[in-house]
Amino acid sequence: MSLPGAMNTLLNVGMNDEIAYGLSKKPNFQWTAWDSYRRFIQSWGMTFSIPRDEFDKMMLSYKRRFDVAQKTEFSAEQMKMMTEDYKKILEHYNVWFEQDLFKQLKLAIINVLDSWNSQRAKLYRKKLNIADEWGTAIIIQKMVFGNISLESGSGVVFTYSDRINQPGIHLNGDFTICSQGEDVVAGLVHTLPISEEQRLAMNPATDFSLEKSFPKIYNRLLRYAGYLINDRDYPHQEIEFTFEGSNEDQLFILQTRDQIIRKQEFYTVFDMSEKHEEPIGHGIGINKGAINGYIVFSQNDIAFLQKEKIKPLILVRPDTVPDDMDILFECQGLLTARGGVTSHAAVTASNLGIIGVVNCRELIVNEYESYCTIGSLQLKVGDRISIDANSGNIYLGHYPIERIQVLH
């Protein structure tokens, strides 16, 4: 049983000051070494309860300071400076960073085991009816570098697509270039589509898909999926992968698990016989269905609208991060600026039957002042919006809804 995003994960365990410096001297590793060390320091700090926002604010300040839009544009020296400032965040919170590698690994294992009893994990198990008594195992595996060049990346692929009404394997999901796996599963980035079918269905369209841009990686994933499902009789799979280059022998499978498929008897659509305004934004739909709802940004917003007996509630967030799991459970809809359908929070939303749209590039969220903008339009707590997961469209206001029966 998977608890996506509910427990702690640490990337790049086994790095310390000496290792990071040595790795940075290897050919092609100067930037990658400091990016990997920075990520490890952040994941270490977050497992000791340092808020993600502390690291995000530091990253944002560096982007402003050096006029950089994407972190891949930082120089190796700038990334090294940021890594040192990440370590200062740990010092500010009195979090000890272990430089002894054996002790470091032992502490990481203990930390992940302890996270089975974290509030988020307990809440997830309660919602999904998973027994507290089961406990957890730990996977320790060699790190591969999806952040080594613009020819590398990481992603998650599903072998079943509920948008293609045909039997067989239909790869779909998300990936990013020059990134490690946490970027996709933690919902931190604007993702790219796996298949050409996905790419062509996107609005607005993108120039990239794994199938088009990295055909050797895509085809090897397709062969792996065929081996598991057709040759070994596994059910449809959810596969996490990283690739260090564009050749098929540079593909690495991190894990694979049974894909949870929800067979819906009915789903909702907007009644298009009514006058419909133009969408105010677009993204990638989660689940089939359409929903009218009221915007919330935080637990306080939810409490206020629940007190007024106002619902359904649509949670609007910049990312689909696991940190938001507890408030996601109290909402009926989800709208995010970044993240894809395979992020932990999006998978959880799908498992719970929550209707959502993620990766809306026009959306900018100011979570501290509880408002967002989509293009030139500003929206606040309690404003009425509607989201259509079938098309990925977002609308202002509410519209009549009808139910459609699914023909399997």
XYZ file of C-alpha atoms in Angstrom, residues 111-406:
296
model
C 13.832 9.572 10.355
C 11.872 7.808 7.614
C 10.751 5.049 10.004
C 9.589 7.663 12.512
C 7.591 9.459 9.825
C 5.169 6.503 9.769
C 3.723 8.098 12.902
C 3.717 11.668 11.605
C 0.434 13.560 11.719
C 0.260 13.613 7.912
C 0.792 9.845 7.590
C -1.781 9.093 10.297
C -4.320 11.366 8.609
C -3.683 9.761 5.217
C -4.146 6.247 6.620
C -7.355 7.302 8.376
C -8.807 8.738 5.160
C -7.791 5.722 3.059
C -8.596 3.076 5.712
C -5.024 1.770 5.994
C -4.058 0.006 9.235
C -1.710 1.817 11.629
C -0.264 -1.527 12.733
C 1.313 -2.409 9.396
C 4.444 -0.311 9.768
C 6.818 0.449 6.918
C 9.939 -0.754 5.154
C 12.754 1.429 3.814
C 14.174 1.415 0.294
C 17.790 2.568 0.000
C 19.043 2.828 -3.572
C 21.906 4.301 -5.520
C 21.290 7.891 -6.585
C 21.124 8.692 -10.275
C 21.355 12.219 -11.624
C 18.431 13.493 -13.660
C 19.908 16.945 -13.105
C 23.188 16.402 -14.941
C 22.277 18.199 -18.197
C 19.423 19.404 -20.405
C 19.440 15.886 -21.892
C 18.538 14.380 -18.510
C 15.397 14.425 -16.393
C 12.902 12.514 -14.284
C 9.233 11.647 -14.346
C 6.335 9.382 -13.505
C 4.414 7.366 -16.067
C 1.044 5.618 -15.853
C 0.383 2.697 -18.193
C -3.411 3.181 -18.158
C -5.206 6.299 -19.397
C -8.867 6.887 -18.621
C -8.948 9.399 -21.497
C -8.302 6.733 -24.132
C -11.260 4.393 -24.406
C -9.257 1.509 -25.848
C -7.610 -1.546 -24.255
C -3.858 -1.847 -24.055
C -0.945 0.187 -22.735
C -1.187 3.956 -23.158
C 1.727 5.724 -21.496
C 0.822 9.048 -19.904
C 2.078 11.185 -17.036
C 4.643 13.911 -16.351
C 8.358 14.534 -16.667
C 10.777 17.435 -16.320
C 14.175 18.175 -17.829
C 17.320 18.568 -15.698
C 15.629 17.604 -12.454
C 15.531 14.924 -9.811
C 12.443 12.911 -8.947
C 11.219 15.107 -6.101
C 10.400 17.929 -8.525
C 7.675 15.865 -10.199
C 6.254 13.856 -7.297
C 6.320 16.863 -4.954
C 4.450 18.975 -7.517
C 7.045 21.754 -7.567
C 7.451 22.449 -11.281
C 5.604 23.018 -14.529
C 5.647 19.520 -15.967
C 5.880 18.248 -19.533
C 3.710 15.462 -21.029
C 4.864 11.891 -21.571
C 3.045 11.069 -24.826
C 2.318 12.890 -28.051
C -1.398 12.263 -27.447
C -1.080 14.172 -24.177
C 0.916 16.978 -25.778
C -1.554 17.538 -28.589
C -4.474 17.604 -26.144
C -2.874 20.312 -23.965
C -4.138 23.890 -23.969
C -1.923 25.809 -24.460
C 0.205 23.329 -26.402
C 3.837 22.649 -25.563
C 6.673 21.780 -27.932
C 7.955 18.916 -25.801
C 6.865 15.411 -24.914
C 8.987 12.475 -23.779
C 7.810 10.517 -26.835
C 8.838 13.310 -29.229
C 11.943 14.718 -27.527
C 13.396 11.539 -25.965
C 12.067 8.699 -28.149
C 14.632 6.113 -26.966
C 13.691 6.705 -23.327
C 9.977 6.576 -24.170
C 10.275 3.354 -26.167
C 12.246 1.602 -23.448
C 9.599 2.590 -20.887
C 6.992 1.192 -23.276
C 8.916 -2.103 -23.497
C 9.214 -2.312 -19.701
C 5.476 -1.692 -19.365
C 4.738 -4.387 -21.950
C 7.004 -6.850 -20.139
C 5.327 -6.260 -16.768
C 1.726 -6.212 -17.990
C 1.649 -8.489 -21.027
C 4.422 -10.973 -20.203
C 4.234 -11.087 -16.399
C 0.491 -10.396 -15.955
C 0.918 -7.440 -13.625
C -1.951 -4.941 -13.425
C -1.412 -1.464 -14.864
C 1.593 0.269 -13.314
C 2.722 3.650 -11.986
C 6.452 3.893 -12.736
C 8.911 6.477 -11.391
C 12.001 6.932 -13.562
C 15.115 9.054 -14.062
C 17.296 9.353 -17.145
C 20.861 10.660 -17.198
C 20.898 11.111 -20.976
C 18.878 10.482 -24.113
C 20.087 6.912 -24.792
C 18.009 3.969 -23.569
C 20.833 2.580 -21.408
C 20.723 5.853 -19.436
C 17.185 5.139 -18.173
C 16.794 4.052 -14.542
C 13.605 2.742 -12.893
C 13.288 4.007 -9.319
C 10.148 2.109 -8.393
C 6.958 0.690 -9.846
C 3.666 -0.018 -8.127
C 0.130 -0.962 -9.105
C -1.742 1.969 -10.604
C -4.963 2.733 -8.742
C -7.749 2.919 -11.317
C -11.113 4.329 -10.288
C -13.914 3.069 -12.512
C -16.596 5.761 -12.371
C -20.200 4.914 -13.211
C -21.052 8.576 -13.681
C -19.167 11.829 -14.005
C -20.255 15.464 -14.135
C -20.040 17.902 -17.052
C -21.140 21.480 -17.516
C -24.442 21.879 -19.364
C -23.202 23.478 -22.572
C -26.714 24.468 -23.640
C -26.339 27.359 -21.197
C -24.354 30.450 -22.224
C -20.761 29.770 -21.225
C -18.093 32.427 -20.749
C -14.608 31.931 -22.143
C -12.266 30.080 -19.753
C -10.047 32.294 -17.610
C -7.281 29.680 -17.509
C -6.217 26.199 -18.563
C -4.327 23.330 -16.986
C -4.275 19.543 -16.732
C -7.384 17.837 -15.375
C -7.388 15.411 -12.420
C -10.214 12.869 -12.551
C -13.199 13.153 -14.829
C -15.790 15.684 -13.804
C -16.734 19.318 -13.363
C -17.366 21.245 -10.166
C -18.688 24.631 -9.036
C -16.975 25.846 -5.889
C -15.634 28.607 -3.673
C -11.953 29.539 -3.427
C -9.917 28.800 -0.288
C -6.166 29.153 0.257
C -5.619 27.963 3.833
C -7.011 26.132 6.842
C -8.344 29.457 8.183
C -10.249 30.075 4.952
C -11.740 26.584 5.127
C -12.840 27.076 8.742
C -14.454 30.431 7.895
C -16.436 29.142 4.899
C -17.398 25.928 6.694
C -18.769 28.038 9.554
C -20.894 29.884 6.989
C -21.919 26.487 5.563
C -20.478 27.423 2.170
C -19.312 24.580 -0.083
C -17.986 22.934 -2.251
C -14.510 24.291 -1.511
C -11.780 24.540 -4.148
C -8.247 24.666 -2.721
C -6.007 27.032 -4.720
C -2.263 26.531 -4.239
C 0.977 27.415 -6.066
C 2.152 23.762 -5.943
C 0.632 20.346 -5.379
C 2.950 19.648 -2.445
C 2.392 16.888 0.144
C 2.545 19.558 2.895
C -1.007 20.540 1.930
C -2.421 17.035 2.378
C -4.370 17.803 5.564
C -6.262 20.757 4.092
C -6.760 18.938 0.783
C -8.792 16.316 2.638
C -11.327 19.011 3.593
C -11.880 20.268 0.036
C -13.828 19.005 -2.946
C -11.743 20.643 -5.681
C -8.082 21.515 -6.354
C -6.454 24.172 -8.554
C -2.674 24.646 -8.720
C -0.162 26.684 -10.714
C 2.462 23.944 -10.898
C 2.650 20.175 -10.620
C 1.242 17.423 -12.798
C -1.220 14.560 -12.602
C 1.438 12.258 -11.097
C 2.438 14.476 -8.155
C 1.717 12.959 -4.755
C -1.039 15.430 -3.924
C -2.669 15.008 -7.344
C -2.606 11.209 -6.999
C -4.115 11.526 -3.528
C -6.799 13.885 -4.859
C -7.567 11.375 -7.604
C -7.814 8.520 -5.090
C -10.267 10.578 -3.037
C -12.392 11.491 -6.055
C -11.472 15.196 -5.830
C -11.909 17.079 -9.116
C -8.955 19.261 -9.986
C -6.886 21.175 -12.511
C -3.104 21.384 -12.023
C -0.216 23.061 -13.875
C -2.238 26.202 -14.726
C 0.588 28.400 -15.954
C -1.546 31.592 -15.907
C -2.162 31.200 -12.144
C -0.106 33.156 -9.590
C -0.948 32.535 -5.930
C -0.233 34.951 -3.069
C -0.915 32.545 -0.222
C 0.180 34.999 2.490
C -2.448 37.589 1.526
C -5.036 35.007 0.383
C -5.580 36.025 -3.193
C -4.548 34.819 -6.633
C -4.415 36.141 -10.165
C -5.202 34.344 -13.391
C -3.969 36.627 -16.130
C -5.271 40.107 -15.241
C -8.112 38.759 -13.075
C -7.689 38.850 -9.275
C -9.605 36.368 -7.114
C -9.984 36.197 -3.331
C -11.326 33.857 -0.644
C -14.946 32.861 -1.260
C -15.021 33.886 -4.940
C -16.993 31.541 -7.141
C -15.136 29.583 -9.807
C -15.779 26.374 -11.700
C -13.241 23.860 -12.949
C -13.638 21.244 -15.654
C -11.226 18.341 -15.269
C -12.476 16.879 -18.543
C -11.023 19.774 -20.560
C -8.637 21.363 -18.028
C -10.563 24.653 -18.268
C -11.192 27.105 -15.409
C -14.187 29.466 -15.460
C -15.339 32.443 -13.429
C -18.723 31.923 -11.764
C -20.971 28.865 -11.562
C -22.775 26.914 -14.295
C -25.450 24.206 -14.477
C -24.040 20.679 -14.176
C -25.382 17.383 -15.488
C -24.312 13.773 -14.934
C -23.069 11.547 -17.761
C -23.042 7.769 -17.544
C -19.746 6.088 -18.309
